CSV table of C-alpha atoms in Angstrom, one decimal:
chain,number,residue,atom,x,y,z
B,1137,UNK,CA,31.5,17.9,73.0
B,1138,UNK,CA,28.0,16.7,71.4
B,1139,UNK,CA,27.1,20.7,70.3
B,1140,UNK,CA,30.8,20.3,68.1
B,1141,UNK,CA,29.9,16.3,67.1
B,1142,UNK,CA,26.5,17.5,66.0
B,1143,UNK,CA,28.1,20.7,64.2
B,1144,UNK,CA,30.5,18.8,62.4
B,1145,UNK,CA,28.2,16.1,61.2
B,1146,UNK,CA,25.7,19.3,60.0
B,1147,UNK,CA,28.7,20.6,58.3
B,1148,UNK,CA,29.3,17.0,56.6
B,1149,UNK,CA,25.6,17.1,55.6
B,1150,UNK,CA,25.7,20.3,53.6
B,1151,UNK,CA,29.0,19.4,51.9
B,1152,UNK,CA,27.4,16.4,50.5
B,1153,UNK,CA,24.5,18.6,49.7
B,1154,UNK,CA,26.7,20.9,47.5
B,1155,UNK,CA,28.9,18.1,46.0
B,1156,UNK,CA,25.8,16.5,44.9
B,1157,UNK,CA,23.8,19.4,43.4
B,1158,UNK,CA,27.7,20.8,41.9
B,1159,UNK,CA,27.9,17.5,40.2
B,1160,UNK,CA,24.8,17.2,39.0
B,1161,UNK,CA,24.6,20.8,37.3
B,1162,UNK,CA,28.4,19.9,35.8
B,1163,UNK,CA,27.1,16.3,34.6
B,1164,UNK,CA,24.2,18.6,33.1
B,1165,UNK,CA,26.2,21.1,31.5
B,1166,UNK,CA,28.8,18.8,29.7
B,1167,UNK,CA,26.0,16.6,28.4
B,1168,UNK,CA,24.5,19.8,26.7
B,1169,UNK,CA,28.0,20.9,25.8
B,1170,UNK,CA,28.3,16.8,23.8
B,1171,UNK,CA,25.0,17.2,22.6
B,1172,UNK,CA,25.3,20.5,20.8
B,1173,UNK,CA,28.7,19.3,19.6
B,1174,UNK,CA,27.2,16.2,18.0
B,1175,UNK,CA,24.0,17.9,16.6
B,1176,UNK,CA,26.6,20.4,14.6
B,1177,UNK,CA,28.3,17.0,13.9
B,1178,UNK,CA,25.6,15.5,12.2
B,1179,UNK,CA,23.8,18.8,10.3
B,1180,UNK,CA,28.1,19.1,8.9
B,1181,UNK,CA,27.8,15.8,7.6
B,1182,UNK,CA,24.7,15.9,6.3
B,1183,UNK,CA,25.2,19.1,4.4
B,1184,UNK,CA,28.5,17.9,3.1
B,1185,UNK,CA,27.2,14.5,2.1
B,1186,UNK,CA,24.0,16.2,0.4
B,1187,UNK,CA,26.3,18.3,-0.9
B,1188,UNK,CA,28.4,15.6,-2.9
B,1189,UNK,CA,25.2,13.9,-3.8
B,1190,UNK,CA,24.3,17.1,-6.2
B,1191,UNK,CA,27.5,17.2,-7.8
B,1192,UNK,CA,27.8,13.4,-8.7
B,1193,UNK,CA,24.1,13.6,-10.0
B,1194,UNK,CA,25.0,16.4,-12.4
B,1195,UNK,CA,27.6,14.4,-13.7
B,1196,UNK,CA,25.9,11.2,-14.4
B,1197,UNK,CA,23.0,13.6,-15.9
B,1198,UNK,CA,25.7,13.8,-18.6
B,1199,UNK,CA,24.8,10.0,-19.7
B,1200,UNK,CA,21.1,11.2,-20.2
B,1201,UNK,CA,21.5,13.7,-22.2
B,1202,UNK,CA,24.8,11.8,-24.4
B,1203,UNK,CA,22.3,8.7,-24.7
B,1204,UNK,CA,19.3,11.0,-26.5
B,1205,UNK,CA,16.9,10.1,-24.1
B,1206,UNK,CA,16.0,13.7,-23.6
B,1207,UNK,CA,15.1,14.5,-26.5
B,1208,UNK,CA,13.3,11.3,-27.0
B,1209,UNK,CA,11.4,11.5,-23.5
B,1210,UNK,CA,11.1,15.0,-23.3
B,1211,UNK,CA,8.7,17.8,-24.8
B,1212,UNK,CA,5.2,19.0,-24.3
B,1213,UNK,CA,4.0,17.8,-27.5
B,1214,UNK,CA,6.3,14.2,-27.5
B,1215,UNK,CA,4.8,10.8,-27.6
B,1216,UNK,CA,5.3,10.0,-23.7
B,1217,UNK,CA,3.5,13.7,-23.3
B,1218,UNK,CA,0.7,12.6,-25.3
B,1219,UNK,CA,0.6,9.6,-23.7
B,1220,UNK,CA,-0.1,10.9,-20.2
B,1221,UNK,CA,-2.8,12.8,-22.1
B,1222,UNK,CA,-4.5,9.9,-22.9
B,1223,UNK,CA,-4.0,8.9,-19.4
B,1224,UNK,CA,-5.5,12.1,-18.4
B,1225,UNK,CA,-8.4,11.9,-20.6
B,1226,UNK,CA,-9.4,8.2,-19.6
B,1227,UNK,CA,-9.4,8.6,-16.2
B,1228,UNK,CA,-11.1,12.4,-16.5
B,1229,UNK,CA,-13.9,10.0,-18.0
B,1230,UNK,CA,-14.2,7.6,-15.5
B,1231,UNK,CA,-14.4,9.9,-12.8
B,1232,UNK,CA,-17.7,11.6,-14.8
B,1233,UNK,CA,-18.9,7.9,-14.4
B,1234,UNK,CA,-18.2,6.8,-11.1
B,1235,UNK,CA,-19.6,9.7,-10.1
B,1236,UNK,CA,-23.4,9.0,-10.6
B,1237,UNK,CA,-22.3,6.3,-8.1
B,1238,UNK,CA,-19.9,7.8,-5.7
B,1239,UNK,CA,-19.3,11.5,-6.3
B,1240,UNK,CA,-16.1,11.4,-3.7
B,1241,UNK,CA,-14.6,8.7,-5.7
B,1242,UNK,CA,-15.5,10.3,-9.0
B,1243,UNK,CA,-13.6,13.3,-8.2
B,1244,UNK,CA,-10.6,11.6,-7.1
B,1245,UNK,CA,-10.3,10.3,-10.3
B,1246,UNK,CA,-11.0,13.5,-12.1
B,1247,UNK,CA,-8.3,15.7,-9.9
B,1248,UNK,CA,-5.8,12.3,-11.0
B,1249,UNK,CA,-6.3,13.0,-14.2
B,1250,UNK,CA,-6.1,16.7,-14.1
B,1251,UNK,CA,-2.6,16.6,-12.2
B,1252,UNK,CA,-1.1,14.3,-15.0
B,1253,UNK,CA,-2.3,16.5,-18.0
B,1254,UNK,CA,0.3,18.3,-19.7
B,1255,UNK,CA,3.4,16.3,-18.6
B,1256,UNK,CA,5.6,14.3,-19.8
B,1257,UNK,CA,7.1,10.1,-19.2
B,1258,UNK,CA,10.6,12.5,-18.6
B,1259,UNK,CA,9.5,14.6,-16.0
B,1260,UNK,CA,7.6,12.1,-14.3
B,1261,UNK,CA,10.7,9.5,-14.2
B,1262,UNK,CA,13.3,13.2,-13.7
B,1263,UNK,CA,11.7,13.1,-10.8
B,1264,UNK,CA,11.6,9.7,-9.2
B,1265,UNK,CA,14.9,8.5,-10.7
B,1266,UNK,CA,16.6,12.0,-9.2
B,1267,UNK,CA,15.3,11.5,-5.6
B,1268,UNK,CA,15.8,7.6,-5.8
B,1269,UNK,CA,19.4,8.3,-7.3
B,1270,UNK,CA,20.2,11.4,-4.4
B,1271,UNK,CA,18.8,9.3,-1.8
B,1272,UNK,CA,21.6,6.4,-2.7
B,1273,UNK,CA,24.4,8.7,-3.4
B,1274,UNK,CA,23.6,10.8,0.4
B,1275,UNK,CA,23.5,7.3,1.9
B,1276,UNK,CA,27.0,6.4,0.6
B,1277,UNK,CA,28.7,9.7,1.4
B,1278,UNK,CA,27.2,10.2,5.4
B,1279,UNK,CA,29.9,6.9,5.7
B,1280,UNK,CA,33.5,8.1,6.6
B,1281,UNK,CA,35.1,4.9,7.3
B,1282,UNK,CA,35.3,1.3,6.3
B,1283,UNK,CA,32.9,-0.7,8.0
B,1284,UNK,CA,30.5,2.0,8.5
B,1285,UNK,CA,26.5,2.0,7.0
B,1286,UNK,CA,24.5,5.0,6.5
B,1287,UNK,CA,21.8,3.1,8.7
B,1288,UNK,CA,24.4,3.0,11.5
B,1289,UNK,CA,25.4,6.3,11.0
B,1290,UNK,CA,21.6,7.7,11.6
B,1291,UNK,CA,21.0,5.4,14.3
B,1292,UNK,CA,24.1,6.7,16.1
B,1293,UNK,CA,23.3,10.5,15.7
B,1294,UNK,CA,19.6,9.6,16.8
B,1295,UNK,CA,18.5,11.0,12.8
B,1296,UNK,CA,14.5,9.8,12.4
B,1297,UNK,CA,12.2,10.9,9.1
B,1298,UNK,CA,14.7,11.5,6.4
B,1299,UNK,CA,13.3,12.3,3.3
B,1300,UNK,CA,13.9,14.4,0.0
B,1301,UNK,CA,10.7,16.5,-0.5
B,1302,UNK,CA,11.2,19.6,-2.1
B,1303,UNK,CA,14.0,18.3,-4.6
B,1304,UNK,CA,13.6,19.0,-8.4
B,1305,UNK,CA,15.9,17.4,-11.6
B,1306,UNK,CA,15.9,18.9,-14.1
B,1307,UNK,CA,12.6,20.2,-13.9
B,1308,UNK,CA,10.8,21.3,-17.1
B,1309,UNK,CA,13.9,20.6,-19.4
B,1310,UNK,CA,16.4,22.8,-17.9
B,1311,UNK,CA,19.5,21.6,-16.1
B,1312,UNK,CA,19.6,22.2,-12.4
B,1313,UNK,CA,19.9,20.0,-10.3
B,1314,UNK,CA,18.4,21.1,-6.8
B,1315,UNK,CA,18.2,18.8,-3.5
B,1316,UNK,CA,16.7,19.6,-0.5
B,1317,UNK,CA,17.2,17.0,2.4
B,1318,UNK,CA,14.5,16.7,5.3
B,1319,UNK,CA,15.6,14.9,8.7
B,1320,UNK,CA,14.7,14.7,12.4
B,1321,UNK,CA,17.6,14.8,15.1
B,1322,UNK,CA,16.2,13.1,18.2
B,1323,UNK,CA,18.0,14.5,21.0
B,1324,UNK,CA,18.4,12.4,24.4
B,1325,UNK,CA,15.7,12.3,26.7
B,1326,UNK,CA,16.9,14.6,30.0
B,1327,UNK,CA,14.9,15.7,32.7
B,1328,UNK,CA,11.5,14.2,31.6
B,1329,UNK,CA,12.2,16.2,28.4
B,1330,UNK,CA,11.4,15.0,24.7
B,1331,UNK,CA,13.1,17.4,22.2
B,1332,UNK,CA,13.4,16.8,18.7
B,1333,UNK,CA,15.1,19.1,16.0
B,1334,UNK,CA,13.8,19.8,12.6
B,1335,UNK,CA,16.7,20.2,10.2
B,1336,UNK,CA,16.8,20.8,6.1
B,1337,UNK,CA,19.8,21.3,3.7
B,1338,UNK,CA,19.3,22.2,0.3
B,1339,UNK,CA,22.5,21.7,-2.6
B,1340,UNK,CA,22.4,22.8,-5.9
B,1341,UNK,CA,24.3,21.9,-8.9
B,1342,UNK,CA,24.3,22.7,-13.1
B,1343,UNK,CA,23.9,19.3,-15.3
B,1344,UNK,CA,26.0,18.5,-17.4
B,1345,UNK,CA,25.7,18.3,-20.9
């Protein structure tokens, strides 16, 4: 009577033993299976609403180029170019200055006043407006419903880092318009386990003119 009382209650112990480590590895499983699902969520959206952001950028190009202010900020040899040439030359001469005093400082300025040489007010403000613009135009199209931000929408699919480095508008007069988007994906911490995902997405549109 005790031997089948003791064999029974051995037989109870293992059972629980399985059911636990079968529920565990199931638990695990479909949180892997959610995860991946919501990590192809996210890069779809993100891709789409990059996407979007291109096209609606090549259209508004249209009211720079309608307006004239290509021709009048653009060129190599325009008044904004020679501007940043005098830019260029003033703080080429400072750095030759500074550096009887500080030679690390002096060449700061120098290299500054190489890397402006040569361009233009257009190219300069092609590429701050474009990524400012693209950044504002991705925010508004990750939201799919009313009531929805895009700051909500990263913070619910864990997104971290975002930036748009690598982007070019316009770039040296032409008309394409090429985005690249740059975000983290933090994925739930499991098992002691910090994982996070490097994604990009690059669009391309033509401006239009």
């Amino acid at each position: 009577m005790e031997q089948n009382l003791a064999g029974g209650k051995g037989r109870c112990g293992a059972l629980y033993i399985e059911a636990t480590l079968s529920l565990s590895f199931f638990m695990f499983a479909m949180f892997t299976l959610l995860s991946v699902i919501q990590i192809s969520y996210t890069q779809a959206r993100m891709a789409a609403a990059l996407d979007s952001a291109a096209k609606e950028i090549a259209e508004y190009t249209h009211i720079y180029y309608a307006t004239g202010m290509a021709e009048t900020f653009g060129g190599s040899d325009g008044a904004s170019s020679n501007l940043f040439n005098d830019v260029a030359d003033f703080l080429e001469g400072l750095g030759g200055n500074v550096g009887a005093v500080s030679e690390d400082l002096g060449q700061f300025l120098t290299e500054i006043g190489a890397a402006v040489r040569g361009d233009s007010l257009s190219q300069w403000l092609q590429s701050a407006a474009g990524k400012g613009l693209t950044k504002k135009l991705l925010e508004k199209n990750m939201v799919s419903r009313a009531g929805d931000t895009a700051q909500a929408f990263q913070k619910r699919n864990h997104i971290t880092s975002m930036n748009l480095d690598g982007s070019k508008f316009l770039e040296d007069g032409g008309s394409d318009v090429f985005m690249r988007v740059n975000y983290d994906i933090q994925v739930i911490r499991l098992l002691q386990l910090d994982i996070t995902l490097h994604m990009s997405h690059c669009a391309y549109a033509r401006a239009w003119k």
